[in-house]
mmCIF file of C-alpha atoms in Angstrom:
data_model
loop_
_atom_site.group_PDB
_atom_site.id
_atom_site.type_symbol
_atom_site.label_atom_id
_atom_site.label_comp_id
_atom_site.label_asym_id
_atom_site.label_seq_id
_atom_site.Cartn_x
_atom_site.Cartn_y
_atom_site.Cartn_z
ATOM 1 C CA MET A 1143 80.931 141.473 119.113
ATOM 2 C CA ASN A 1144 79.222 138.126 119.735
ATOM 3 C CA GLN A 1145 81.585 135.147 119.787
ATOM 4 C CA PRO A 1146 81.272 132.781 116.778
ATOM 5 C CA ILE A 1147 80.797 129.711 118.999
ATOM 6 C CA ASP A 1148 77.918 131.426 120.848
ATOM 7 C CA ILE A 1149 76.274 132.260 117.500
ATOM 8 C CA LEU A 1150 76.687 128.664 116.350
ATOM 9 C CA LYS A 1151 75.051 127.359 119.534
ATOM 10 C CA LYS A 1152 72.225 129.924 119.472
ATOM 11 C CA TYR A 1153 71.148 129.520 115.837
ATOM 12 C CA TRP A 1154 72.410 126.085 114.795
ATOM 13 C CA GLY A 1155 72.410 124.247 118.118
ATOM 14 C CA TYR A 1156 75.942 122.829 117.728
ATOM 15 C CA ASP A 1157 78.575 122.894 120.481
ATOM 16 C CA ALA A 1158 81.589 122.856 118.147
ATOM 17 C CA PHE A 1159 82.606 123.768 114.614
ATOM 18 C CA ARG A 1160 83.635 121.251 111.969
ATOM 19 C CA PRO A 1161 87.314 121.137 110.925
ATOM 20 C CA LEU A 1162 88.500 124.426 109.336
ATOM 21 C CA GLN A 1163 85.188 126.269 109.855
ATOM 22 C CA GLU A 1164 86.429 128.256 112.860
ATOM 23 C CA ASP A 1165 89.721 129.164 111.127
ATOM 24 C CA ILE A 1166 87.810 130.469 108.109
ATOM 25 C CA ILE A 1167 85.367 132.411 110.291
ATOM 26 C CA GLN A 1168 88.146 134.060 112.303
ATOM 27 C CA ALA A 1169 90.005 135.035 109.106
ATOM 28 C CA VAL A 1170 86.822 136.694 107.783
ATOM 29 C CA ILE A 1171 86.176 138.539 111.070
ATOM 30 C CA GLN A 1172 89.775 139.808 110.925
ATOM 31 C CA GLN A 1173 88.832 141.447 107.578
ATOM 32 C CA ASN A 1174 90.876 139.169 105.318
ATOM 33 C CA ASP A 1175 89.765 138.139 101.852
ATOM 34 C CA VAL A 1176 89.243 134.388 102.139
ATOM 35 C CA LEU A 1177 89.056 131.478 99.715
ATOM 36 C CA ALA A 1178 87.503 128.399 101.335
ATOM 37 C CA LEU A 1179 87.501 125.018 99.611
ATOM 38 C CA LEU A 1180 85.293 122.572 101.471
ATOM 39 C CA PRO A 1181 83.707 119.390 100.124
ATOM 40 C CA THR A 1182 79.959 119.230 99.524
ATOM 41 C CA GLY A 1183 78.312 118.820 102.908
ATOM 42 C CA GLY A 1184 81.324 120.386 104.642
ATOM 43 C CA GLY A 1185 79.331 123.341 106.001
ATOM 44 C CA LYS A 1186 80.347 126.162 103.647
ATOM 45 C CA SER A 1187 77.315 128.355 104.421
ATOM 46 C CA VAL A 1188 78.197 128.487 108.133
ATOM 47 C CA CYS A 1189 81.588 129.931 107.130
ATOM 48 C CA PHE A 1190 79.985 133.182 105.966
ATOM 49 C CA GLN A 1191 76.731 133.199 107.938
ATOM 50 C CA VAL A 1192 78.359 132.996 111.385
ATOM 51 C CA PRO A 1193 80.928 135.803 110.830
ATOM 52 C CA ALA A 1194 78.260 138.002 109.241
ATOM 53 C CA LEU A 1195 76.111 137.575 112.355
ATOM 54 C CA ALA A 1196 79.122 138.493 114.492
ATOM 55 C CA MET A 1197 79.589 141.794 112.621
ATOM 56 C CA ASP A 1198 77.399 144.872 112.112
ATOM 57 C CA GLY A 1199 75.782 145.496 108.745
ATOM 58 C CA LEU A 1200 74.379 143.539 105.809
ATOM 59 C CA CYS A 1201 75.978 140.469 104.259
ATOM 60 C CA LEU A 1202 75.640 140.366 100.470
ATOM 61 C CA VAL A 1203 75.607 136.790 99.151
ATOM 62 C CA ILE A 1204 76.200 136.147 95.444
ATOM 63 C CA SER A 1205 74.847 132.802 94.269
ATOM 64 C CA PRO A 1206 74.266 131.360 90.788
ATOM 65 C CA LEU A 1207 71.146 129.305 91.530
ATOM 66 C CA ILE A 1208 67.670 130.538 92.462
ATOM 67 C CA ALA A 1209 66.836 127.237 94.189
ATOM 68 C CA LEU A 1210 69.978 127.532 96.326
ATOM 69 C CA MET A 1211 69.144 131.118 97.285
ATOM 70 C CA LYS A 1212 65.562 130.254 98.220
ATOM 71 C CA ASP A 1213 66.657 127.260 100.273
ATOM 72 C CA GLN A 1214 69.268 129.228 102.234
ATOM 73 C CA VAL A 1215 66.865 132.111 102.868
ATOM 74 C CA HIS A 1216 64.273 129.610 104.103
ATOM 75 C CA GLN A 1217 66.824 127.970 106.430
ATOM 76 C CA LEU A 1218 67.896 131.350 107.841
ATOM 77 C CA GLU A 1219 64.311 132.522 108.378
ATOM 78 C CA LYS A 1220 63.542 129.247 110.195
ATOM 79 C CA ARG A 1221 66.297 130.212 112.633
ATOM 80 C CA GLY A 1222 64.861 133.694 113.109
ATOM 81 C CA ILE A 1223 67.523 135.422 110.983
ATOM 82 C CA PRO A 1224 66.165 138.104 108.584
ATOM 83 C CA ALA A 1225 67.138 137.265 104.984
ATOM 84 C CA ALA A 1226 65.870 137.836 101.442
ATOM 85 C CA ALA A 1227 66.735 136.906 97.853
ATOM 86 C CA LEU A 1228 66.562 138.869 94.617
ATOM 87 C CA HIS A 1229 65.867 136.689 91.595
ATOM 88 C CA ALA A 1230 64.450 136.786 88.074
ATOM 89 C CA GLY A 1231 60.986 135.606 89.109
ATOM 90 C CA GLN A 1232 60.213 138.836 90.970
ATOM 91 C CA SER A 1233 58.431 141.961 89.726
ATOM 92 C CA LYS A 1234 60.137 145.364 89.663
ATOM 93 C CA ARG A 1235 57.984 146.425 92.623
ATOM 94 C CA GLU A 1236 59.084 143.387 94.685
ATOM 95 C CA ILE A 1237 62.760 144.045 93.910
ATOM 96 C CA ASP A 1238 62.351 147.720 94.817
ATOM 97 C CA TYR A 1239 60.711 146.734 98.119
ATOM 98 C CA LEU A 1240 63.447 144.234 99.035
ATOM 99 C CA LEU A 1241 66.246 146.682 98.226
ATOM 100 C CA ASP A 1242 64.483 149.312 100.340
ATOM 101 C CA ASN A 1243 64.281 146.804 103.189
ATOM 102 C CA ALA A 1244 68.002 146.130 102.902
ATOM 103 C CA SER A 1245 68.587 149.785 103.830
ATOM 104 C CA ASN A 1246 65.818 150.367 106.350
ATOM 105 C CA SER A 1247 65.321 147.092 108.232
ATOM 106 C CA ASP A 1248 67.388 144.612 110.223
ATOM 107 C CA MET A 1249 67.813 142.344 107.180
ATOM 108 C CA LYS A 1250 71.068 140.464 107.699
ATOM 109 C CA PHE A 1251 71.502 138.541 104.432
ATOM 110 C CA LEU A 1252 70.646 139.629 100.898
ATOM 111 C CA TYR A 1253 71.092 136.968 98.205
ATOM 112 C CA CYS A 1254 71.361 137.852 94.532
ATOM 113 C CA SER A 1255 72.709 136.536 91.240
ATOM 114 C CA PRO A 1256 75.922 137.980 89.761
ATOM 115 C CA GLU A 1257 73.888 139.411 86.864
ATOM 116 C CA ARG A 1258 71.941 141.597 89.324
ATOM 117 C CA LEU A 1259 75.083 143.464 90.404
ATOM 118 C CA LYS A 1260 75.292 145.545 87.227
ATOM 119 C CA THR A 1261 71.755 146.950 87.330
ATOM 120 C CA GLU A 1262 71.491 150.664 88.057
ATOM 121 C CA ILE A 1263 68.931 150.219 90.840
ATOM 122 C CA PHE A 1264 71.095 147.652 92.629
ATOM 123 C CA ILE A 1265 74.236 149.811 92.519
ATOM 124 C CA GLU A 1266 72.303 152.855 93.737
ATOM 125 C CA ARG A 1267 70.677 150.960 96.637
ATOM 126 C CA ILE A 1268 73.783 149.076 97.753
ATOM 127 C CA LYS A 1269 75.563 152.436 98.068
ATOM 128 C CA LYS A 1270 72.664 153.575 100.248
ATOM 129 C CA VAL A 1271 72.976 150.431 102.404
ATOM 130 C CA ALA A 1272 76.732 151.029 102.752
ATOM 131 C CA ASP A 1273 76.188 154.636 103.888
ATOM 132 C CA LYS A 1274 73.296 153.865 106.231
ATOM 133 C CA ARG A 1275 74.179 150.592 107.971
ATOM 134 C CA GLY A 1276 77.240 149.167 106.226
ATOM 135 C CA VAL A 1277 77.940 146.018 104.229
ATOM 136 C CA CYS A 1278 80.008 143.782 106.497
ATOM 137 C CA LEU A 1279 80.790 140.965 104.057
ATOM 138 C CA ILE A 1280 80.495 139.835 100.429
ATOM 139 C CA ALA A 1281 80.094 136.058 100.186
ATOM 140 C CA VAL A 1282 80.641 134.501 96.763
ATOM 141 C CA ASP A 1283 79.108 131.031 96.615
ATOM 142 C CA GLU A 1284 80.139 128.496 93.933
ATOM 143 C CA ALA A 1285 83.199 130.686 93.390
ATOM 144 C CA HIS A 1286 84.687 128.361 90.735
ATOM 145 C CA CYS A 1287 82.134 129.951 88.335
ATOM 146 C CA ILE A 1288 84.433 132.992 88.147
ATOM 147 C CA SER A 1289 87.192 131.123 86.351
ATOM 148 C CA GLN A 1290 87.155 130.288 82.661
ATOM 149 C CA TRP A 1291 89.278 127.291 83.689
ATOM 150 C CA GLY A 1292 86.509 126.062 85.992
ATOM 151 C CA TYR A 1293 83.971 123.454 84.926
ATOM 152 C CA ASP A 1294 81.055 125.903 85.187
ATOM 153 C CA PHE A 1295 82.370 129.279 83.959
ATOM 154 C CA ARG A 1296 79.846 132.107 84.283
ATOM 155 C CA PRO A 1297 81.020 135.436 82.787
ATOM 156 C CA ALA A 1298 78.836 137.594 85.107
ATOM 157 C CA TYR A 1299 81.012 136.450 88.019
ATOM 158 C CA LEU A 1300 83.798 138.610 86.552
ATOM 159 C CA ASP A 1301 81.711 141.690 87.425
ATOM 160 C CA ILE A 1302 81.782 141.011 91.173
ATOM 161 C CA ALA A 1303 85.076 142.902 91.524
ATOM 162 C CA GLU A 1304 83.235 146.068 90.425
ATOM 163 C CA LEU A 1305 81.771 146.142 93.940
ATOM 164 C CA ARG A 1306 85.215 146.745 95.423
ATOM 165 C CA PRO A 1307 85.408 150.503 94.694
ATOM 166 C CA ILE A 1308 81.823 150.862 96.022
ATOM 167 C CA LEU A 1309 82.580 148.794 99.155
ATOM 168 C CA PRO A 1310 86.344 149.314 99.604
ATOM 169 C CA LYS A 1311 86.503 148.137 103.223
ATOM 170 C CA THR A 1312 84.275 145.070 102.828
ATOM 171 C CA PRO A 1313 86.080 141.704 102.808
ATOM 172 C CA ILE A 1314 85.152 138.913 100.410
ATOM 173 C CA VAL A 1315 84.822 135.247 101.265
ATOM 174 C CA ALA A 1316 84.750 132.970 98.211
ATOM 175 C CA LEU A 1317 83.487 129.420 98.701
ATOM 176 C CA THR A 1318 83.520 126.359 96.498
ATOM 177 C CA ALA A 1319 83.631 122.587 96.727
ATOM 178 C CA THR A 1320 86.063 122.196 93.858
ATOM 179 C CA ALA A 1321 88.919 124.182 92.315
ATOM 180 C CA THR A 1322 92.214 123.209 90.719
ATOM 181 C CA PRO A 1323 95.315 125.264 91.679
ATOM 182 C CA ARG A 1324 94.838 127.257 88.472
ATOM 183 C CA VAL A 1325 91.187 128.014 89.340
ATOM 184 C CA ARG A 1326 92.139 128.992 92.916
ATOM 185 C CA LYS A 1327 94.653 131.509 91.549
ATOM 186 C CA ASP A 1328 92.067 132.797 89.082
ATOM 187 C CA ILE A 1329 89.416 133.292 91.796
ATOM 188 C CA GLN A 1330 91.795 135.391 93.908
ATOM 189 C CA GLU A 1331 92.915 137.497 90.943
ATOM 190 C CA LYS A 1332 89.436 138.095 89.501
ATOM 191 C CA LEU A 1333 88.009 139.058 92.909
ATOM 192 C CA GLU A 1334 91.011 141.349 93.518
ATOM 193 C CA PHE A 1335 91.925 139.779 96.861
ATOM 194 C CA LYS A 1336 93.951 142.185 99.012
ATOM 195 C CA SER A 1337 94.978 140.125 102.032
ATOM 196 C CA PRO A 1338 94.233 136.573 100.921
ATOM 197 C CA LYS A 1339 93.854 133.547 103.151
ATOM 198 C CA VAL A 1340 93.253 130.157 101.539
ATOM 199 C CA PHE A 1341 91.777 127.203 103.420
ATOM 200 C CA THR A 1342 91.466 123.745 101.884
ATOM 201 C CA LYS A 1343 89.893 120.716 103.521
ATOM 202 C CA SER A 1344 90.764 117.240 102.280
ATOM 203 C CA PHE A 1345 88.130 115.729 100.011
ATOM 204 C CA ALA A 1346 88.970 112.204 101.172
ATOM 205 C CA ARG A 1347 85.938 110.354 102.540
ATOM 206 C CA ALA A 1348 86.850 107.286 104.603
ATOM 207 C CA ASN A 1349 83.316 105.902 104.222
ATOM 208 C CA LEU A 1350 83.400 105.912 100.383
ATOM 209 C CA SER A 1351 85.010 103.449 97.998
ATOM 210 C CA TYR A 1352 85.175 103.366 94.216
ATOM 211 C CA SER A 1353 85.750 100.396 91.944
ATOM 212 C CA VAL A 1354 85.512 99.642 88.226
ATOM 213 C CA ARG A 1355 84.898 96.185 86.787
ATOM 214 C CA TYR A 1356 84.737 94.923 83.224
ATOM 215 C CA GLU A 1357 82.052 92.220 82.986
ATOM 216 C CA ASP A 1358 80.717 90.171 80.076
ATOM 217 C CA HIS A 1359 77.516 89.448 82.007
ATOM 218 C CA LYS A 1360 76.598 92.769 83.603
ATOM 219 C CA GLU A 1361 73.110 91.755 84.780
ATOM 220 C CA ARG A 1362 74.488 88.657 86.521
ATOM 221 C CA LYS A 1363 77.171 90.750 88.233
ATOM 222 C CA LEU A 1364 74.577 93.365 89.204
ATOM 223 C CA LEU A 1365 72.474 90.694 90.912
ATOM 224 C CA GLU A 1366 75.519 89.334 92.702
ATOM 225 C CA VAL A 1367 76.448 92.788 94.034
ATOM 226 C CA LEU A 1368 72.897 93.643 95.103
ATOM 227 C CA GLN A 1369 72.487 90.361 96.939
ATOM 228 C CA LYS A 1370 75.724 90.867 98.870
ATOM 229 C CA VAL A 1371 75.627 94.597 99.632
ATOM 230 C CA GLY A 1372 72.876 96.004 101.844
ATOM 231 C CA GLY A 1373 71.226 99.416 101.673
ATOM 232 C CA SER A 1374 69.770 101.474 98.841
ATOM 233 C CA THR A 1375 71.217 101.375 95.348
ATOM 234 C CA VAL A 1376 70.980 103.503 92.199
ATOM 235 C CA VAL A 1377 71.483 101.683 88.886
ATOM 236 C CA TYR A 1378 72.206 103.787 85.793
ATOM 237 C CA VAL A 1379 71.431 102.502 82.286
ATOM 238 C CA SER A 1380 71.539 104.151 78.869
ATOM 239 C CA THR A 1381 67.921 103.861 77.669
ATOM 240 C CA ARG A 1382 64.365 103.744 79.049
ATOM 241 C CA LYS A 1383 63.856 100.359 77.429
ATOM 242 C CA HIS A 1384 66.885 98.959 79.242
ATOM 243 C CA ALA A 1385 65.684 100.525 82.514
ATOM 244 C CA LYS A 1386 62.375 98.615 82.207
ATOM 245 C CA GLU A 1387 64.205 95.371 81.396
ATOM 246 C CA ILE A 1388 66.526 95.735 84.399
ATOM 247 C CA ALA A 1389 63.608 96.633 86.688
ATOM 248 C CA LYS A 1390 61.690 93.546 85.547
ATOM 249 C CA MET A 1391 64.727 91.320 86.081
ATOM 250 C CA LEU A 1392 65.290 92.726 89.611
ATOM 251 C CA ILE A 1393 61.645 92.236 90.587
ATOM 252 C CA GLN A 1394 61.765 88.635 89.350
ATOM 253 C CA ASN A 1395 64.765 88.127 91.640
ATOM 254 C CA HIS A 1396 62.893 89.596 94.628
ATOM 255 C CA ILE A 1397 64.832 92.884 94.674
#
């Protein structure tokens, strides 16, 4: 088995993992079911891509967004890693071809939506993949979608556990940027975790601050802030008309 750090260097060009990444990766390689909570930008994809590359067989990635799937497949292909995505924009022939490839090629990552898991053709082909080359890992991205207590509940995520009898020896890694204790418990129960490991990275960002002010003269305060604080700024307003008025005022003040 290739060492995770060697895989990271070879494909990503980094000499070290970020905090918690290596712990998560080792837990996955040791065949544990893992729940990983990492903030946005914390490197969640590496936490399933590196261990999958260290193991034999296909990694099945369940993702709710077509754009996310396409982007990750593109990033993997750029690194010379065979990957594909099944999504609603494809014809039956294309889907058939990709599922065939999952069995008969060196494809390492297959992305699909949770809705795809229940189709007859998918179940039939994933069994074939399991028999022929094995499914080394199931990665569940945006895992908070599985919980009705989450902010983005998606009922099809409840069907993911139906893969467990088909792939009884395959561990699951569930990843999300946000989950309350109740949602964390729900994710583990709904995915039928057997030997759970939970990793949580602090969401504190030392370089971010947050403040609220009540102002009678908002435009005047806005100008004051913009003149004192450097860098780019996004200003939110409630209407298009107001946006034009604010833009005009800023231009007049050489901003």
